[in-house]
PDB file of C-alpha atoms in Angstrom:
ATOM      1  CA  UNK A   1     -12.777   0.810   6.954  1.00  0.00           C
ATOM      2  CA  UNK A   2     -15.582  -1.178   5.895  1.00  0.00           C
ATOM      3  CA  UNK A   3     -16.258  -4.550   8.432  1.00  0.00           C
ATOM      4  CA  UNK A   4     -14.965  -7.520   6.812  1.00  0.00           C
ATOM      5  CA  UNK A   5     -17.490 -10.410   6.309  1.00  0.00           C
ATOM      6  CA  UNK A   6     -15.170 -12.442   8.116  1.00  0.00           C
ATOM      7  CA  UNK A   7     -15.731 -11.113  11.257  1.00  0.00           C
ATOM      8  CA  UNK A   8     -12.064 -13.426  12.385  1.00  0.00           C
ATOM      9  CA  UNK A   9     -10.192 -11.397  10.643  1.00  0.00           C
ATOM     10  CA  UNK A  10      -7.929  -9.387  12.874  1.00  0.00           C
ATOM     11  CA  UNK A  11      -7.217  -5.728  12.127  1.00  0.00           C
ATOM     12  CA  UNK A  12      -3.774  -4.581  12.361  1.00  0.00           C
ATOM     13  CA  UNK A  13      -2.383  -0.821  12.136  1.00  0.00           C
ATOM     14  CA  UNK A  14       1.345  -0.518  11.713  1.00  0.00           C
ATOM     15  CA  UNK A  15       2.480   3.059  13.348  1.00  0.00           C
ATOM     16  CA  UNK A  16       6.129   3.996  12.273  1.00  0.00           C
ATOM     17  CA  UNK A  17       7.108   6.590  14.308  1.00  0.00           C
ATOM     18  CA  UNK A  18       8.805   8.696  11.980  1.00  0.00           C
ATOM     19  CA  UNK A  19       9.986  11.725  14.035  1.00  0.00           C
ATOM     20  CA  UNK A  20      10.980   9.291  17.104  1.00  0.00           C
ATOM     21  CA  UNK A  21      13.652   6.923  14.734  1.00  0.00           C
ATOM     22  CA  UNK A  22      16.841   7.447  13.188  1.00  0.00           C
ATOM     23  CA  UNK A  23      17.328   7.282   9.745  1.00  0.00           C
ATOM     24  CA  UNK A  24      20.031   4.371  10.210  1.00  0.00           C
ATOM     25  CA  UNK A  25      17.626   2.680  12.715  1.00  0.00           C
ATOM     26  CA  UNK A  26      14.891   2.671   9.630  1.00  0.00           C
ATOM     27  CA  UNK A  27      17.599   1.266   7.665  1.00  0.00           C
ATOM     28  CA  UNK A  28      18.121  -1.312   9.691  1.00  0.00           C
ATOM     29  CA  UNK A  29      15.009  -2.367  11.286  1.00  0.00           C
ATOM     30  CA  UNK A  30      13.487  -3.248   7.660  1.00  0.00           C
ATOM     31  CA  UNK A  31      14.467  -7.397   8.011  1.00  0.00           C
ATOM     32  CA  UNK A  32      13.110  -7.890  11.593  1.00  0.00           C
ATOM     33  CA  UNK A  33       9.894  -5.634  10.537  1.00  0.00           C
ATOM     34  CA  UNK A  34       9.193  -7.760   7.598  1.00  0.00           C
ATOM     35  CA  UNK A  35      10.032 -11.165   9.319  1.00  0.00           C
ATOM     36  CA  UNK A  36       7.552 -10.263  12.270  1.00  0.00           C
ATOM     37  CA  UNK A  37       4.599  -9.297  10.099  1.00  0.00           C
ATOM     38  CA  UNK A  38       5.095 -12.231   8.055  1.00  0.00           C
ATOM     39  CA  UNK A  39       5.431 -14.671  11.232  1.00  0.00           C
ATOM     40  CA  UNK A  40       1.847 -12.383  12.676  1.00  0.00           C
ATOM     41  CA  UNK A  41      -0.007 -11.531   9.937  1.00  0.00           C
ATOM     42  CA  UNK A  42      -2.423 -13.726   8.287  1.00  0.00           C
ATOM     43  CA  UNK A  43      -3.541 -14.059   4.099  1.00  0.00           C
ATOM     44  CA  UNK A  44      -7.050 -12.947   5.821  1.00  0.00           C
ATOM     45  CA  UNK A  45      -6.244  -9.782   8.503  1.00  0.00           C
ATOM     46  CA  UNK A  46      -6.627  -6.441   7.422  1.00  0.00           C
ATOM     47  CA  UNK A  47      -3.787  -4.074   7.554  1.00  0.00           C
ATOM     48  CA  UNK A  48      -2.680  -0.443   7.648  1.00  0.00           C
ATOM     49  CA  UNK A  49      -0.238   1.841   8.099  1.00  0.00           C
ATOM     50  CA  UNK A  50       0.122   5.129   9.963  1.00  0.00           C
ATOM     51  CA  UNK A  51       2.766   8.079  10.887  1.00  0.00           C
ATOM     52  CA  UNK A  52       2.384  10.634  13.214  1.00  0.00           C
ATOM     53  CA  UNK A  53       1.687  13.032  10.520  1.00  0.00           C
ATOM     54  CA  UNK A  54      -1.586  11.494   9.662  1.00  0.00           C
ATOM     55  CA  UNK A  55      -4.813  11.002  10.669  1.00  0.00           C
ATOM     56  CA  UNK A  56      -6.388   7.765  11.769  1.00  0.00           C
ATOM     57  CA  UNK A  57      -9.300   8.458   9.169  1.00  0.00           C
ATOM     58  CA  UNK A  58      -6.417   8.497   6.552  1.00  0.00           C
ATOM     59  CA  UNK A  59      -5.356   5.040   7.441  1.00  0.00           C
ATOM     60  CA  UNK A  60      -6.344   2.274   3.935  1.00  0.00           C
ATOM     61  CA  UNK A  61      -7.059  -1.380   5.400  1.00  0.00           C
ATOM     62  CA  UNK A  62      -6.645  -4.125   3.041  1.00  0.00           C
ATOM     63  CA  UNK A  63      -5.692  -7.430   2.982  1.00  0.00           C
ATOM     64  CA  UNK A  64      -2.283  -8.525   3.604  1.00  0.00           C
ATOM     65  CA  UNK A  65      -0.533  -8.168   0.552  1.00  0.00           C
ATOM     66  CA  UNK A  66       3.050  -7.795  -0.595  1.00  0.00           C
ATOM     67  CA  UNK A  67       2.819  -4.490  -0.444  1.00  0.00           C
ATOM     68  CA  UNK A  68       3.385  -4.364   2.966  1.00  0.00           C
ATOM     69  CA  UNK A  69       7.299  -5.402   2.259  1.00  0.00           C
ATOM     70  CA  UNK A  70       6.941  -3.204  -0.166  1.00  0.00           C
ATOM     71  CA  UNK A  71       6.187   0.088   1.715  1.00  0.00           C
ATOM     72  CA  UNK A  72       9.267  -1.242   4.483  1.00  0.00           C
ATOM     73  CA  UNK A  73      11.722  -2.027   1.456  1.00  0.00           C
ATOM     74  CA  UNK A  74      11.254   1.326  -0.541  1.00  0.00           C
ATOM     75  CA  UNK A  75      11.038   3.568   2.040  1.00  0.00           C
ATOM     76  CA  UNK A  76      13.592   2.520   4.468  1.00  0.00           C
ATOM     77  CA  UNK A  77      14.263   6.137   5.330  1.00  0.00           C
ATOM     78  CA  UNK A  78      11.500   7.019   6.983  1.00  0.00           C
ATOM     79  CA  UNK A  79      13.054   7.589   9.889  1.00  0.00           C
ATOM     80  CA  UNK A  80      13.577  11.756  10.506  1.00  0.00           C
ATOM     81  CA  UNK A  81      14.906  11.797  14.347  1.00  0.00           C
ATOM     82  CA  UNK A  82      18.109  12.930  13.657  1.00  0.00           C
ATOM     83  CA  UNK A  83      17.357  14.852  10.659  1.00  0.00           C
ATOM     84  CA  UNK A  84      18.406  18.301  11.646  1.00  0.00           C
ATOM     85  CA  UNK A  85      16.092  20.199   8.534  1.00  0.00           C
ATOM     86  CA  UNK A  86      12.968  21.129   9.688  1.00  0.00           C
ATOM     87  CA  UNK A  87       9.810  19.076   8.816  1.00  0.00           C
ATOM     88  CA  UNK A  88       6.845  21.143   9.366  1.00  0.00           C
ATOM     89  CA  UNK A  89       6.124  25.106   9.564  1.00  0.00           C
ATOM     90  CA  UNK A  90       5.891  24.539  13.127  1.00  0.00           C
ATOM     91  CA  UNK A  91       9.574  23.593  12.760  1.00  0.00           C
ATOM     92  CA  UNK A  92      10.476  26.008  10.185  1.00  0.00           C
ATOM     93  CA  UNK A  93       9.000  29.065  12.617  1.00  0.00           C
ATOM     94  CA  UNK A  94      10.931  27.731  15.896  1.00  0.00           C
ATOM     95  CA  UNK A  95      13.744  28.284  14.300  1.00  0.00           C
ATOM     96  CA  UNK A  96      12.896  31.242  12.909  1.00  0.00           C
ATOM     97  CA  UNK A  97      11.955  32.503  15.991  1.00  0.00           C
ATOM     98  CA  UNK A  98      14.734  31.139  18.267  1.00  0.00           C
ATOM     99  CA  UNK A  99      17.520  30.169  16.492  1.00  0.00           C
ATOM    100  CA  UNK A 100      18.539  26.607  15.749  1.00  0.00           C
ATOM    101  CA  UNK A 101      20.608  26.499  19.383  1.00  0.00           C
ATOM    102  CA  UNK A 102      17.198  27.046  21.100  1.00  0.00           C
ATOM    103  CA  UNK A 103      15.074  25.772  18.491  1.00  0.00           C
ATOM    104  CA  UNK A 104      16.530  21.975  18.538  1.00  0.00           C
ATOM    105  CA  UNK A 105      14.728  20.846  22.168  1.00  0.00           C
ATOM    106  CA  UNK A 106      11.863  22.542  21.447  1.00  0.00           C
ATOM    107  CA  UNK A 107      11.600  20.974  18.151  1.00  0.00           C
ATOM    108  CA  UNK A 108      12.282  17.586  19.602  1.00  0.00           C
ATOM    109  CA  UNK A 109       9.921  18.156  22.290  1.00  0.00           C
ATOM    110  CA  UNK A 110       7.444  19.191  19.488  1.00  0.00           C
ATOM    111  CA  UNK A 111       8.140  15.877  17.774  1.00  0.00           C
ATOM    112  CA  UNK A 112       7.609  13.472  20.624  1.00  0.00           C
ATOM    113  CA  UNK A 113       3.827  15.602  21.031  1.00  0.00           C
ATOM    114  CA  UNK A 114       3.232  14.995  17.926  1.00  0.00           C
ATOM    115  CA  UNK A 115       3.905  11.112  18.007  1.00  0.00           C
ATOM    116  CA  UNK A 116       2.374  10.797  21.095  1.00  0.00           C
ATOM    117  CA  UNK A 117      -1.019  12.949  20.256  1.00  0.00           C
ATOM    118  CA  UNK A 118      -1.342  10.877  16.889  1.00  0.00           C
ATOM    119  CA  UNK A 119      -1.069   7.366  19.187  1.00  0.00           C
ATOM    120  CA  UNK A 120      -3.871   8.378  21.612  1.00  0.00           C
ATOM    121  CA  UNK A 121      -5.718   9.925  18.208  1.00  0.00           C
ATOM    122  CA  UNK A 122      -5.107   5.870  16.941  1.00  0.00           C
ATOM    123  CA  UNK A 123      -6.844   4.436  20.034  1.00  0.00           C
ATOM    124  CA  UNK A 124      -9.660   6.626  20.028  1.00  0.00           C
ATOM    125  CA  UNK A 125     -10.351   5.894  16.212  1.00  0.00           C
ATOM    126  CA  UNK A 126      -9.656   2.116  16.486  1.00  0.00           C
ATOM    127  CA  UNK A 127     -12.494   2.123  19.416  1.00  0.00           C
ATOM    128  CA  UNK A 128     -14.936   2.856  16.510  1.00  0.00           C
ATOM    129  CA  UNK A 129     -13.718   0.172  13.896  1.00  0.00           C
ATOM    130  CA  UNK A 130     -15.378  -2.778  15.638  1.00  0.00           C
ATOM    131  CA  UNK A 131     -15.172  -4.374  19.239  1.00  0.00           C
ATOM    132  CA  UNK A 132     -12.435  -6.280  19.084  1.00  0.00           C
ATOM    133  CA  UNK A 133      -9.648  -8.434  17.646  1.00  0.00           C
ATOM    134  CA  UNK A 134      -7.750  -5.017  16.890  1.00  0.00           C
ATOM    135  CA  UNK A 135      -4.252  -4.872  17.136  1.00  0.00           C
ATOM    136  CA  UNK A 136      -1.356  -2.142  16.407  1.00  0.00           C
ATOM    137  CA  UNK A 137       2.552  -2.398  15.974  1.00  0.00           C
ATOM    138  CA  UNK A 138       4.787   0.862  17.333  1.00  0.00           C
ATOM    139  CA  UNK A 139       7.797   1.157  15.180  1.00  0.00           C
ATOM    140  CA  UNK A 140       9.806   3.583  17.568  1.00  0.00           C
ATOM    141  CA  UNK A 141      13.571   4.372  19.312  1.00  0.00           C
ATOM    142  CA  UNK A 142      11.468   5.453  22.131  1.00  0.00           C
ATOM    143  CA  UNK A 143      10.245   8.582  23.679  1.00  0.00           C
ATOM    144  CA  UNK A 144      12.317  10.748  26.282  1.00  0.00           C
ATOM    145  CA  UNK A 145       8.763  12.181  28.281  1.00  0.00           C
ATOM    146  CA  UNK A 146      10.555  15.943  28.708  1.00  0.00           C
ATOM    147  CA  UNK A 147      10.724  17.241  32.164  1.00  0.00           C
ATOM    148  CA  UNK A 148      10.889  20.895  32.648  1.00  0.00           C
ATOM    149  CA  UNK A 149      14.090  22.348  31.504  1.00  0.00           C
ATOM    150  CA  UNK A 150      15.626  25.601  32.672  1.00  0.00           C
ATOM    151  CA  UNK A 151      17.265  26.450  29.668  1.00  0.00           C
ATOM    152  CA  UNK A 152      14.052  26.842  27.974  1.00  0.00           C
ATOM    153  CA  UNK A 153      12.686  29.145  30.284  1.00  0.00           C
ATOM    154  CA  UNK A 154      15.121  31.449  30.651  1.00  0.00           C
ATOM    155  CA  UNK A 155      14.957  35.001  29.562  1.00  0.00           C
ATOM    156  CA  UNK A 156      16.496  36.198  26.145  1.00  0.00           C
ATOM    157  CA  UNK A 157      17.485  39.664  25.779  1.00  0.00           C
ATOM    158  CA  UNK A 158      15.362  40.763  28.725  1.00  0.00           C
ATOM    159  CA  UNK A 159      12.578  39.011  27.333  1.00  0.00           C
ATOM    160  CA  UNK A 160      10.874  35.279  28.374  1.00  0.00           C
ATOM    161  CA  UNK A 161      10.637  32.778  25.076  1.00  0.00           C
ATOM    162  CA  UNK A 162       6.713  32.713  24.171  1.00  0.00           C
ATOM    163  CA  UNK A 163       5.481  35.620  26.042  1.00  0.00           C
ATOM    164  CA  UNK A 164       4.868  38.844  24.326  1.00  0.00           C
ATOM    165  CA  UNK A 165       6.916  41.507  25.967  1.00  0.00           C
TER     166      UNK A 165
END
């Protein structure tokens, strides 16, 4: 993103959390999205938007435009939590691999990673932009922060799940 001559305009990055929300909670969280960035977000800021299956350098800042309503309005379904269809070849070869019984939690663990490594990529990219007046919306159910679990460690047919035997 190029430095705005205004140096008061305020930078905003809108992260919808794709993997983390239900399709029905994308559905309805479209109003309240749209009536907070309008109430927030100036005719001046800079905006963008982001998934977890992006990178930061990806993310297009422009001026607040309706195109922002836009991108909520047409693609209310962006939320994949419950979607039980794999969404990535990582997906696709967990449950190749293990089965869909075992390859749900890992695939939901593998989702929450992936939200949470494409946040902390976010921060680290947003520390370049400029020094301040940054600011970034989460558009998430939440995250769960697995614990061990002894299901997924068990052994299968003599052998341990991701160790060669």
């Amino acid at each position: 993103m190029r430095q705005s001559a205004d140096d008061a305009a305020r930078v905003f990055t809108l992260f919808f959390d794709t993997l983390r929300v239900q399709l029905a909670g994308s559905y309805h969280a479209q109003k309240p999205i749209i009536e907070v960035l309008d109430r927030v977000i100036g005719p001046d800021d800079m905006v963008g938007v982001m998934t977890p299956q992006m990178s930061p350098s990806a993310i297009t800042y422009s001026r607040r435009t309706s195109s922002i309503e836009r991108f909520v309005t047409d693609t209310w379904h962006w939320g994949k939590r419950d979607s039980i269809l794999p969404q990535s070849p990582q997906e696709d070869a967990l449950v190749a691999c293990y089965g869909d019984k075992l390859a749900q939690p890992l695939i939901q663990r593998l989702r929450e990673q992936q939200s949470l490594d494409a946040l902390e990529a976010l921060v680290v990219h947003l520390e370049g932009l400029r020094p301040e007046r940054k600011f970034v919306f989460v558009f998430t159910e939440g995250w769960s922060l697995f614990t061990p679990a002894d299901m997924l460690t068990r052994r299968l047919n003599g052998d341990t799940p991701g160790q060669d035997p």
